[in-house]
Amino acid sequence: MEISGIDVKDLVEKYGTPLYVYDFQRMKDNAERLKTAFKSDTISVDIYYAMKANCHPAIVKLFWENGFGTDCVSPGELEVALKVGVNPENILYTGNYESLKDLSAAFKARVIINLDDIASLDRLLKVGKPERISYRINPGKGRGKYKEITTGGNKAKFGVPHEKSIVAYENALKAGIRRFGAHVMTGSGVLDEDHFPRMLNNFLDILGNIRHKLGITFEFIDMGGGFGIPYFEDGEALDIHIVGREVLRVFKKKVKELDLGNPTLAIEPGRYLVGDAGYLVSRVLGIKESYRKFAGVDAGFNTLIRPALYNAQHPIVIPGKENVEKKISINICGQICENTDIFAIDRMLPPLEEGDLIVFTQAGAYGSVMSMPYNLRLRPAEIAVINGKDVEITRRETMSDYFNRINL
Ligand code: LLP
């Protein structure tokens, strides 16, 4: 198996396992495809890379250099975006239960602030008054691949309920703010093209109501991210060109119909840009014939938590056995002392042996960023393949990193 022209076995020999590997060319290709899909002669479109999907500075920089702004969620992410040179005007800060400290960091950095609640404005005004403000609005409906990643609707903790959105903007007007944006993000991992124009259509109706009641217009309207990628037995890839075409069509039509001014359309994809460019390479440590058949590997939910957290299923490749018949049904688990440390249940794979490499694909988004040193199994190295060369962009975590933070 090769990743962007480099044999996985060579990478393992050099850097060991478990190992995250990223194909930077794939990220660029994803970026280009997305840009083309959302290109318009009449509507100005801003794309913000949602760096929560993978906040490695080299990756944030790659998207900035390819024409994308950055969507940040915390002062830490903001610091990375600023450090790699993203222009503050191209940074959107969307927090959740933002503290005064969070708001102060965003305000001082002069980035675009998108508030999560009505009460957030009161807190923000304690640290300063920006010229422009945006709210994340919960339209009362949500859709995500799993309930855990559905971020809109009446069970979600995010955003201002749309019934209260008029009060939210009214308060901002009362505070003397005159420039506005609006934001929505209803869920992640969606593979249905129709969802996006439908969701936008509904959101624009909500904004039309605010426009009608308060007389304000919006400088930008951000419809969030959420563009899915297929995982194991998940069906087809999203046709992003259809999504772009239909979203732009709805945007143009409704903005005119509802007299919403001349807003920029913003999107903030994470997974779509990095998901399929990442691989988690690990090694089979032992095969156990218990009540069921297990292969234990040296990655676990400490390395990739998506299967344990959402029951997400990543495709698996066994390098060197790509053409061997998948005739064994097996459970793949990690070394963590928890029964939820399972990557796959009854997965059909080629016969496995101790020492085999096992690669989880589609691991570039919400992989390494959600890893942790539980059980003191430390975080893996990260390798980028750039122009056919491997570069260690994060070295493997060591026990001295751990002890550095500890006062004995
Ligand atoms: N913007 C906002 C405000 C968000 O909350 C999110 C994701 C995004 C953009 C990017 O969404 P994307 O394009 O990546 O779907 N850890 C989960 C995904 C959680 C997504 C949360 N918000 C997973 O591993 O599937």
PDB file of C-alpha atoms and ligand atoms in Angstrom, residues 50 52-53 71 94 114 136 146 148-149 151 158 183-185 187-190 224-228 231 268-272 306 309-310 365-367 370, ligand 1:
ATOM      1  CA  ALA A  50     -12.917  24.318  10.205  1.00  0.00           C
ATOM      2  CA  LYS A  52     -11.325  21.541  14.671  1.00  0.00           C
ATOM      3  CA  ALA A  53     -11.192  18.682  12.155  1.00  0.00           C
ATOM      4  CA  ASP A  71     -12.906  28.736  11.458  1.00  0.00           C
ATOM      5  CA  THR A  94     -17.387  30.504  16.835  1.00  0.00           C
ATOM      6  CA  ASN A 114     -19.891  34.637  15.890  1.00  0.00           C
ATOM      7  CA  ARG A 136     -25.027  31.132  15.446  1.00  0.00           C
ATOM      8  CA  TYR A 146     -24.948  10.319  14.158  1.00  0.00           C
ATOM      9  CA  GLU A 148     -23.926  12.793  18.670  1.00  0.00           C
ATOM     10  CA  ILE A 149     -22.829  15.007  15.773  1.00  0.00           C
ATOM     11  CA  THR A 151     -25.632  20.164  16.162  1.00  0.00           C
ATOM     12  CA  PHE A 158     -25.511  25.080  20.207  1.00  0.00           C
ATOM     13  CA  HIS A 183     -24.454  31.571  11.009  1.00  0.00           C
ATOM     14  CA  VAL A 184     -25.946  28.103  11.125  1.00  0.00           C
ATOM     15  CA  MET A 185     -24.433  24.633  11.556  1.00  0.00           C
ATOM     16  CA  GLY A 187     -24.769  18.704  11.791  1.00  0.00           C
ATOM     17  CA  SER A 188     -21.737  16.900  10.481  1.00  0.00           C
ATOM     18  CA  GLY A 189     -21.078  14.028   8.114  1.00  0.00           C
ATOM     19  CA  VAL A 190     -24.078  14.487   5.818  1.00  0.00           C
ATOM     20  CA  GLY A 224     -21.508  25.952   8.321  1.00  0.00           C
ATOM     21  CA  GLY A 225     -19.795  22.760   7.238  1.00  0.00           C
ATOM     22  CA  GLY A 226     -21.133  19.244   7.466  1.00  0.00           C
ATOM     23  CA  PHE A 227     -20.210  17.881   4.018  1.00  0.00           C
ATOM     24  CA  GLY A 228     -19.748  14.161   4.583  1.00  0.00           C
ATOM     25  CA  TYR A 231     -16.631   5.597   5.461  1.00  0.00           C
ATOM     26  CA  GLU A 268     -16.827  26.160   6.866  1.00  0.00           C
ATOM     27  CA  PRO A 269     -15.976  22.588   5.963  1.00  0.00           C
ATOM     28  CA  GLY A 270     -13.632  20.470   8.021  1.00  0.00           C
ATOM     29  CA  ARG A 271     -14.089  16.777   7.319  1.00  0.00           C
ATOM     30  CA  TYR A 272     -14.530  17.206   3.571  1.00  0.00           C
ATOM     31  CA  ARG A 306     -14.580   7.890  16.587  1.00  0.00           C
ATOM     32  CA  LEU A 309     -17.688   7.494  20.601  1.00  0.00           C
ATOM     33  CA  TYR A 310     -20.103   7.228  17.684  1.00  0.00           C
ATOM     34  CA  ALA A 365     -10.589  14.463  10.289  1.00  0.00           C
ATOM     35  CA  TYR A 366     -11.321  14.220  14.018  1.00  0.00           C
ATOM     36  CA  GLY A 367      -8.582  11.598  14.368  1.00  0.00           C
ATOM     37  CA  MET A 370      -9.255  13.824  19.447  1.00  0.00           C
TER      38      MET A 370
HETATM   39  N1  LLP B   1     -18.444  24.739  11.866  1.00  0.00           N
HETATM   40  C1  LLP B   1     -18.964  24.497  13.075  1.00  0.00           C
HETATM   41  C2  LLP B   1     -19.521  25.604  13.834  1.00  0.00           C
HETATM   42  C3  LLP B   1     -18.947  23.179  13.598  1.00  0.00           C
HETATM   43  O1  LLP B   1     -19.486  22.956  14.788  1.00  0.00           O
HETATM   44  C4  LLP B   1     -18.354  22.149  12.844  1.00  0.00           C
HETATM   45  C5  LLP B   1     -18.291  20.794  13.373  1.00  0.00           C
HETATM   46  C6  LLP B   1     -17.806  22.466  11.576  1.00  0.00           C
HETATM   47  C7  LLP B   1     -17.885  23.771  11.120  1.00  0.00           C
HETATM   48  C8  LLP B   1     -17.147  21.455  10.694  1.00  0.00           C
HETATM   49  O2  LLP B   1     -17.985  20.416  10.363  1.00  0.00           O
HETATM   50  P1  LLP B   1     -17.559  19.332   9.252  1.00  0.00           P
HETATM   51  O3  LLP B   1     -17.473  20.043   7.935  1.00  0.00           O
HETATM   52  O4  LLP B   1     -16.249  18.775   9.646  1.00  0.00           O
HETATM   53  O5  LLP B   1     -18.657  18.348   9.297  1.00  0.00           O
HETATM   54  N2  LLP B   1     -15.999  14.719  15.981  1.00  0.00           N
HETATM   55  C9  LLP B   1     -17.089  14.435  15.078  1.00  0.00           C
HETATM   56  C10 LLP B   1     -17.516  15.653  14.279  1.00  0.00           C
HETATM   57  C11 LLP B   1     -17.970  16.822  15.134  1.00  0.00           C
HETATM   58  C12 LLP B   1     -18.305  18.040  14.328  1.00  0.00           C
HETATM   59  C13 LLP B   1     -18.623  19.199  15.205  1.00  0.00           C
HETATM   60  N3  LLP B   1     -18.736  20.450  14.521  1.00  0.00           N
HETATM   61  C14 LLP B   1     -16.682  13.247  14.185  1.00  0.00           C
HETATM   62  O6  LLP B   1     -15.615  12.682  14.405  1.00  0.00           O
HETATM   63  O7  LLP B   1     -17.438  12.835  13.315  1.00  0.00           O
END
